[in-house]
JSON list of C-alpha atoms in Angstrom, two decimals:
[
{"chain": "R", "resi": 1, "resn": "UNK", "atom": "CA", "xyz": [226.64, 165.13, 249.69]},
{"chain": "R", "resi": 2, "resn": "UNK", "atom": "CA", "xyz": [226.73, 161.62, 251.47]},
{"chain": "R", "resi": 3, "resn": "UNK", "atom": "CA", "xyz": [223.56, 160.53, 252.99]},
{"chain": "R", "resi": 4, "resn": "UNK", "atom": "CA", "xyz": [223.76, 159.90, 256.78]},
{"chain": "R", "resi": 5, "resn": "UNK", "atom": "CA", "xyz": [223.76, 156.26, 256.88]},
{"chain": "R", "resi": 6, "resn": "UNK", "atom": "CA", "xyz": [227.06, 156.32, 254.59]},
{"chain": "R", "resi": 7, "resn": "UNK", "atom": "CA", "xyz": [228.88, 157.04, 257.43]},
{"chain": "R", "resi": 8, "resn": "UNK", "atom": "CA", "xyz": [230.34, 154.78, 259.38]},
{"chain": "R", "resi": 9, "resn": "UNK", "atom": "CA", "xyz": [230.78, 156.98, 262.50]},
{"chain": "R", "resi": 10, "resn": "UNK", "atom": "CA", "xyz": [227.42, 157.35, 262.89]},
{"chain": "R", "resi": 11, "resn": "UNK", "atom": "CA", "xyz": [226.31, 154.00, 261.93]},
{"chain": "R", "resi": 12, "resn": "UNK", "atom": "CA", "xyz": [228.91, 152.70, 265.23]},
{"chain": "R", "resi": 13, "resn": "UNK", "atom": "CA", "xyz": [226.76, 155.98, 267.11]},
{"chain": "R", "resi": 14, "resn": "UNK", "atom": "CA", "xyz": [223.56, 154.17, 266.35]},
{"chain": "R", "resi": 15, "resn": "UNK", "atom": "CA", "xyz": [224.63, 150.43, 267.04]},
{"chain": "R", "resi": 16, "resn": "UNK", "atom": "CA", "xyz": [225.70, 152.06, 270.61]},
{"chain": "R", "resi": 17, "resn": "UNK", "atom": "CA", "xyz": [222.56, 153.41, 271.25]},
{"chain": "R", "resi": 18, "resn": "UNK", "atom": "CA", "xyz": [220.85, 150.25, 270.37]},
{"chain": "R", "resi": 19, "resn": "UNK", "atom": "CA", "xyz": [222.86, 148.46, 272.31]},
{"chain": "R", "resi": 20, "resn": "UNK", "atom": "CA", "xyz": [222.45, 150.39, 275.27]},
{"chain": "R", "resi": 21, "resn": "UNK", "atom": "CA", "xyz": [218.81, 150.47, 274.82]},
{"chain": "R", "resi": 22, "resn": "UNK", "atom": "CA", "xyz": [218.61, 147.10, 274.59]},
{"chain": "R", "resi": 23, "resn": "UNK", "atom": "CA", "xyz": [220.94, 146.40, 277.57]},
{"chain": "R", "resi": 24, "resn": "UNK", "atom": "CA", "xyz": [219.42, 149.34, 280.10]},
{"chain": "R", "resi": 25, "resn": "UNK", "atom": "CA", "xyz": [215.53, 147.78, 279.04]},
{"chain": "R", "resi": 26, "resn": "UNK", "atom": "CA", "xyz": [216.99, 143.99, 280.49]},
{"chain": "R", "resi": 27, "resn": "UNK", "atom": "CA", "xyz": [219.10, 145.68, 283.33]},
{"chain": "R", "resi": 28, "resn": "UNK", "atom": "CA", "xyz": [215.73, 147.69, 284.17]},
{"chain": "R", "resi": 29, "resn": "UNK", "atom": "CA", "xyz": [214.37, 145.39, 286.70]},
{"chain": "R", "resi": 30, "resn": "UNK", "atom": "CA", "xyz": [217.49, 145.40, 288.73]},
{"chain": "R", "resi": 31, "resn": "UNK", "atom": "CA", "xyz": [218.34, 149.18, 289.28]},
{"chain": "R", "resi": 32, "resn": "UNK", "atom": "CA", "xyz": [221.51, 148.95, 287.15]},
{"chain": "R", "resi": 33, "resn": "UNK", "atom": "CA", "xyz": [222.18, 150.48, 284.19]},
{"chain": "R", "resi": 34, "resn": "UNK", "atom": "CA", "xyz": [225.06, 149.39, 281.27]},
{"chain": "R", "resi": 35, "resn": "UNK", "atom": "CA", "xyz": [227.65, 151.74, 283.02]},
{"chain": "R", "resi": 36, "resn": "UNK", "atom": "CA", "xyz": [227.21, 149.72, 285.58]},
{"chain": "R", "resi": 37, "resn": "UNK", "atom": "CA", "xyz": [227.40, 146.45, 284.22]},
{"chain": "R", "resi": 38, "resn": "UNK", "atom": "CA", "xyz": [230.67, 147.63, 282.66]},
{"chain": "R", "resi": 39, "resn": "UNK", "atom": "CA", "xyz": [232.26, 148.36, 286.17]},
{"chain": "R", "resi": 40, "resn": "UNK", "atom": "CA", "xyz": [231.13, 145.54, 287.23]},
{"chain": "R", "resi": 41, "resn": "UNK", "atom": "CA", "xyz": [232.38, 143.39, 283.80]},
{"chain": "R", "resi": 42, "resn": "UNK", "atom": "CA", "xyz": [235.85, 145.57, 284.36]},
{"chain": "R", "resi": 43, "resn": "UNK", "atom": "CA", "xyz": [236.17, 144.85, 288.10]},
{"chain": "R", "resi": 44, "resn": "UNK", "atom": "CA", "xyz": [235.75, 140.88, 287.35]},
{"chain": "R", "resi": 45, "resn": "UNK", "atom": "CA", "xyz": [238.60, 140.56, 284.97]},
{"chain": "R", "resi": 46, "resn": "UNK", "atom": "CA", "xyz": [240.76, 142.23, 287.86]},
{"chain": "R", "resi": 47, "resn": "UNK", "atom": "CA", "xyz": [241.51, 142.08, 291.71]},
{"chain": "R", "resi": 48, "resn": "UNK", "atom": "CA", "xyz": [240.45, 145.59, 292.22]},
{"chain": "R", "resi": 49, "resn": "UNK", "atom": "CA", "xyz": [241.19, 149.08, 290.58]},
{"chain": "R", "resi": 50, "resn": "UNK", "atom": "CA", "xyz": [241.46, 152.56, 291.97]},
{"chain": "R", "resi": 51, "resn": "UNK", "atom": "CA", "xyz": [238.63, 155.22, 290.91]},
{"chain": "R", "resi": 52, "resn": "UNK", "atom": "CA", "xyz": [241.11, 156.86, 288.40]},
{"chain": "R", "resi": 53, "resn": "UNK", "atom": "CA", "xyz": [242.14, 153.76, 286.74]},
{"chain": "R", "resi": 54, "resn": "UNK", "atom": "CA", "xyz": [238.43, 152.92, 286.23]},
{"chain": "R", "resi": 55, "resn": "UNK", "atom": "CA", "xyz": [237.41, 156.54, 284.95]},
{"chain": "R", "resi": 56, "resn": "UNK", "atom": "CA", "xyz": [240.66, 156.05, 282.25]},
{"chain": "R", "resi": 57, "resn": "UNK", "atom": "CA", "xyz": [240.29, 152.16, 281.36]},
{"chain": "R", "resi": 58, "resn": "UNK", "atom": "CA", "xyz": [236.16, 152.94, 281.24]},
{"chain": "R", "resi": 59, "resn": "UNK", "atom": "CA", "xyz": [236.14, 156.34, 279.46]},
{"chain": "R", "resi": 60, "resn": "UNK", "atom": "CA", "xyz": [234.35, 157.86, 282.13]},
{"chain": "R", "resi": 61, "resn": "UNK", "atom": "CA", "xyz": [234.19, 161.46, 284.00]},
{"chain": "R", "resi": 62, "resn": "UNK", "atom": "CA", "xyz": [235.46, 160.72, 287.10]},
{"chain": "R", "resi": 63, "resn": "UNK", "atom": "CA", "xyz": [232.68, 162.04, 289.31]},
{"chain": "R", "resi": 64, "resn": "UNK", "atom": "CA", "xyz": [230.82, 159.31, 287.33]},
{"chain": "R", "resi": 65, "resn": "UNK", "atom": "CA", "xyz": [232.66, 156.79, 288.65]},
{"chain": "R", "resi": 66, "resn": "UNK", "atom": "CA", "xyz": [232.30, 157.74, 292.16]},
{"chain": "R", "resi": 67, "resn": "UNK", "atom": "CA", "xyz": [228.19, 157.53, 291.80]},
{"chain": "R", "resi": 68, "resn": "UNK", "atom": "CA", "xyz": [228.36, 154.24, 290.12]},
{"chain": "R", "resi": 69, "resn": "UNK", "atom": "CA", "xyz": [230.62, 152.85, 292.94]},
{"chain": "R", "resi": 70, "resn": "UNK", "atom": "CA", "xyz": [228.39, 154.46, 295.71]},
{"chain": "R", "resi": 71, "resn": "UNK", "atom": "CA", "xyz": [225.68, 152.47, 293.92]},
{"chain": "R", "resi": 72, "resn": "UNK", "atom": "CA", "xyz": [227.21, 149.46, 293.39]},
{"chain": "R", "resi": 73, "resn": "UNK", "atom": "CA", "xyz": [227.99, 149.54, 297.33]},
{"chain": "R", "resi": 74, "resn": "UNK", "atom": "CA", "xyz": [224.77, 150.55, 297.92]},
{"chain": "R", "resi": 75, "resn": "UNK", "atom": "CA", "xyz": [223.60, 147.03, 296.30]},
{"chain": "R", "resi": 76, "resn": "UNK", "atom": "CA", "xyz": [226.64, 144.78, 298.15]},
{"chain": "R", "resi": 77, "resn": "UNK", "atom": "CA", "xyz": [228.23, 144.47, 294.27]},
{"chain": "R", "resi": 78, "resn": "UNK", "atom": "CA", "xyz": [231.32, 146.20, 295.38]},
{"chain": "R", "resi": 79, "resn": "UNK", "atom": "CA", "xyz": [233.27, 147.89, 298.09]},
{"chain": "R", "resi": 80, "resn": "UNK", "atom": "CA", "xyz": [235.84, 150.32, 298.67]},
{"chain": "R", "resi": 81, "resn": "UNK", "atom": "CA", "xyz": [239.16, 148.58, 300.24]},
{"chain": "R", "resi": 82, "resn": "UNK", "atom": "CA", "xyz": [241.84, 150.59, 301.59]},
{"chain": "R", "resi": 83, "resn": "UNK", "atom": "CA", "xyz": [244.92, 150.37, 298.78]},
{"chain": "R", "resi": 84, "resn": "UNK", "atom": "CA", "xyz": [247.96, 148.24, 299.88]},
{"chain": "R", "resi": 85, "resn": "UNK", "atom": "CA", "xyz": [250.25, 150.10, 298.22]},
{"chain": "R", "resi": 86, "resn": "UNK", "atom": "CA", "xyz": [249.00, 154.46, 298.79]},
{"chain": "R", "resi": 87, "resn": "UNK", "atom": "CA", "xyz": [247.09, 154.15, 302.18]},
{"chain": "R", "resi": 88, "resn": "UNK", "atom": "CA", "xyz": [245.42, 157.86, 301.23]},
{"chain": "R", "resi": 89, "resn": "UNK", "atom": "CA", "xyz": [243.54, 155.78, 298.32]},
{"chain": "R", "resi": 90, "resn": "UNK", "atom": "CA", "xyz": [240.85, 153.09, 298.10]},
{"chain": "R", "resi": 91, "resn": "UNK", "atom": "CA", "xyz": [240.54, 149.77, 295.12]},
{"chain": "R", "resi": 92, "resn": "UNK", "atom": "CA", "xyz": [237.25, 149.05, 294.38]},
{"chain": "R", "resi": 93, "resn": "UNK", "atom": "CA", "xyz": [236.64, 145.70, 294.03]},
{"chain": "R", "resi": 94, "resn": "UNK", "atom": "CA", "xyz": [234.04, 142.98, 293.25]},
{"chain": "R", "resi": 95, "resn": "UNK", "atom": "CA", "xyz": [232.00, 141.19, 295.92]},
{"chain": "R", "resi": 96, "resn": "UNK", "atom": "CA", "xyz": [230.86, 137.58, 295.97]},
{"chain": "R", "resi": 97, "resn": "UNK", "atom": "CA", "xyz": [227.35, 139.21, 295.45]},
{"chain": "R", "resi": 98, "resn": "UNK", "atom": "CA", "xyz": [228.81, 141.15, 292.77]},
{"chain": "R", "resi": 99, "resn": "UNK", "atom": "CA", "xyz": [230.18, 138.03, 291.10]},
{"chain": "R", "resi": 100, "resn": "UNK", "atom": "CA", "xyz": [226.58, 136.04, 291.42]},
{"chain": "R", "resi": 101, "resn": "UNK", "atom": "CA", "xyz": [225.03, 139.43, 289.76]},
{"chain": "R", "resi": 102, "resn": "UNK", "atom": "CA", "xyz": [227.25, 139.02, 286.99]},
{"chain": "R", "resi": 103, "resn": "UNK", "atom": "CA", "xyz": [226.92, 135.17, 286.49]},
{"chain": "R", "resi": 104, "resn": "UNK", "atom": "CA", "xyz": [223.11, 135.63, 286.62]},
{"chain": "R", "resi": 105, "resn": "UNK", "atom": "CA", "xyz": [222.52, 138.07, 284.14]},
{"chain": "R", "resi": 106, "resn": "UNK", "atom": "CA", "xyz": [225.30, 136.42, 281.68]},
{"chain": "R", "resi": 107, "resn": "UNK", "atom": "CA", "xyz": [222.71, 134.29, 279.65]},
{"chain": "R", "resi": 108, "resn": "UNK", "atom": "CA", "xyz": [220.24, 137.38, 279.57]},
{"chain": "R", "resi": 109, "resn": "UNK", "atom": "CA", "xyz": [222.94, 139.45, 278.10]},
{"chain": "R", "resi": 110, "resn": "UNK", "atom": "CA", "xyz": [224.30, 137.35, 275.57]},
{"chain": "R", "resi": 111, "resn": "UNK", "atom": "CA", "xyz": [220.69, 137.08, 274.41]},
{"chain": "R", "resi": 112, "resn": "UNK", "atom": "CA", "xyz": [220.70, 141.17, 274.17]},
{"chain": "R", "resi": 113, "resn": "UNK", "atom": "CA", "xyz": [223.94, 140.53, 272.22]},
{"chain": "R", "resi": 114, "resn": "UNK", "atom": "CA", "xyz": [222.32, 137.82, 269.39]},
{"chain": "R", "resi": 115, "resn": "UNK", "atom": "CA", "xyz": [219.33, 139.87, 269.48]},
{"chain": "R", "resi": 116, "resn": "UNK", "atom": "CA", "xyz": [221.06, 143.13, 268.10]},
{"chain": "R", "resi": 117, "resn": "UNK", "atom": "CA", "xyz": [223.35, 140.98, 265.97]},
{"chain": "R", "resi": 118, "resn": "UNK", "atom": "CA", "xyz": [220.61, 138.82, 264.49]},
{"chain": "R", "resi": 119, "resn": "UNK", "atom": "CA", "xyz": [221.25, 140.02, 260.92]},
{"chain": "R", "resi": 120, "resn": "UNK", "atom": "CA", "xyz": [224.85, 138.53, 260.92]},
{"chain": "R", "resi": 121, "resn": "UNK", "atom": "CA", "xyz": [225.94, 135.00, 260.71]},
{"chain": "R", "resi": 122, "resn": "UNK", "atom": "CA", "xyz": [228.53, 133.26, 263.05]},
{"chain": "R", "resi": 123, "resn": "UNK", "atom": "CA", "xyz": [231.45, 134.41, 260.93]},
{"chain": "R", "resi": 124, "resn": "UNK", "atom": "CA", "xyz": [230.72, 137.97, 260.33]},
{"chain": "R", "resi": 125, "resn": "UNK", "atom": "CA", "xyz": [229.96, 138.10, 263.89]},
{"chain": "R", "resi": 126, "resn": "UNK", "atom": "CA", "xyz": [233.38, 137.40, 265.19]},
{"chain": "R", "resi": 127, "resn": "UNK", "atom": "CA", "xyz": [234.84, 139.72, 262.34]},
{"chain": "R", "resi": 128, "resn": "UNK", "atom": "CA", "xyz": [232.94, 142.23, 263.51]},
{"chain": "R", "resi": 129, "resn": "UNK", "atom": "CA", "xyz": [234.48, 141.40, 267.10]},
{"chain": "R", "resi": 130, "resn": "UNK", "atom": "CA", "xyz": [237.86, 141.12, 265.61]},
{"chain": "R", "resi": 131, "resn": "UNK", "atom": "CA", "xyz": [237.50, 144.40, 263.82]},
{"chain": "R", "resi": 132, "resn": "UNK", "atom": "CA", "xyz": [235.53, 146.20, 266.99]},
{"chain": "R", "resi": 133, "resn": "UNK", "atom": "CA", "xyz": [237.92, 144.94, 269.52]},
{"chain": "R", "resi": 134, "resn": "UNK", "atom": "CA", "xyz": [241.14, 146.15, 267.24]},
{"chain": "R", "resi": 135, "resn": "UNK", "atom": "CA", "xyz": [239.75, 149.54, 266.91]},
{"chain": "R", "resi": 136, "resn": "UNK", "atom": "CA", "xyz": [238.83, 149.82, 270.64]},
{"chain": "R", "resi": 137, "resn": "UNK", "atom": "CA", "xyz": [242.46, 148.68, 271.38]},
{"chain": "R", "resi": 138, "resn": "UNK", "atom": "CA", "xyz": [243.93, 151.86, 270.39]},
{"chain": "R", "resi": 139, "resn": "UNK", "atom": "CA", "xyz": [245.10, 154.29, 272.66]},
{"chain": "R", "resi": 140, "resn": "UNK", "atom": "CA", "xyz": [243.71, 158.13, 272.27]},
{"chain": "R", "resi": 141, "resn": "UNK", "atom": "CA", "xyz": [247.35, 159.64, 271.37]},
{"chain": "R", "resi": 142, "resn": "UNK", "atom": "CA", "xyz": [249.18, 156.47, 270.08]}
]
């Protein structure tokens, strides 16, 4: 039998719990959590999204996405804007507040980041990426 920690499925478990740990204990202070910081990350790389493209792109229930976006309104991070093209449905996009949120905590997260990865070098840290980023790039049914 294979001890637990010579699988790799549940070594990528326990990196994500780190992670989050790591990244809810900084985001603490502000009321956010990392689902929201992902929204937020997500919503900055576009103009705006509806709530079902966020639940798919994000991996998240869908009734999760409307709580994060009623908090993230709640805070002035984002807003619901009537969709140009389906007036029955609303893009949630990024505020200007939003966008100073984000540029704000930026240092403080990469520091999160080179804390967790402190073991590996520059290299192995962008094959990890590489490697992390292909896997994540797979669709579900492809």
């Amino acid at each position: 039998m294979r001890g637990l920690h010579a699988d790799t499925g549940y070594l990528l478990y326990r990196l994500g719990l780190r992670s989050g740990q790591l990244f809810n204990a900084f985001l603490q202070e502000s009321g956010l959590r990392l689902r929201h910081y992902a929204l937020l990350r997500f919503l900055a790389g576009s103009e705006g999204a509806l709530q079902r493209e966020l639940s798919t792109r994000l991996g998240y229930d869908p009734s999760a996405i409307v709580g994060l976006v009623d908090d993230l309104e709640r805070l002035g991070f984002a807003e619901r804007r009537p969709s140009p093209d389906d007036r029955r449905s609303r893009v949630v996009v990024l505020t200007e507040d939003g966008r100073v949120f984000l540029r704000d905590t930026d240092e403080a997260g990469l520091r999160v980041t080179n804390d967790l990865l402190e073991p590996l070098g520059t290299a192995e840290r962008a094959t990890l990426h590489a490697l992390l980023q292909r896997i994540a790039d797979i669709e579900p049914n492809a």
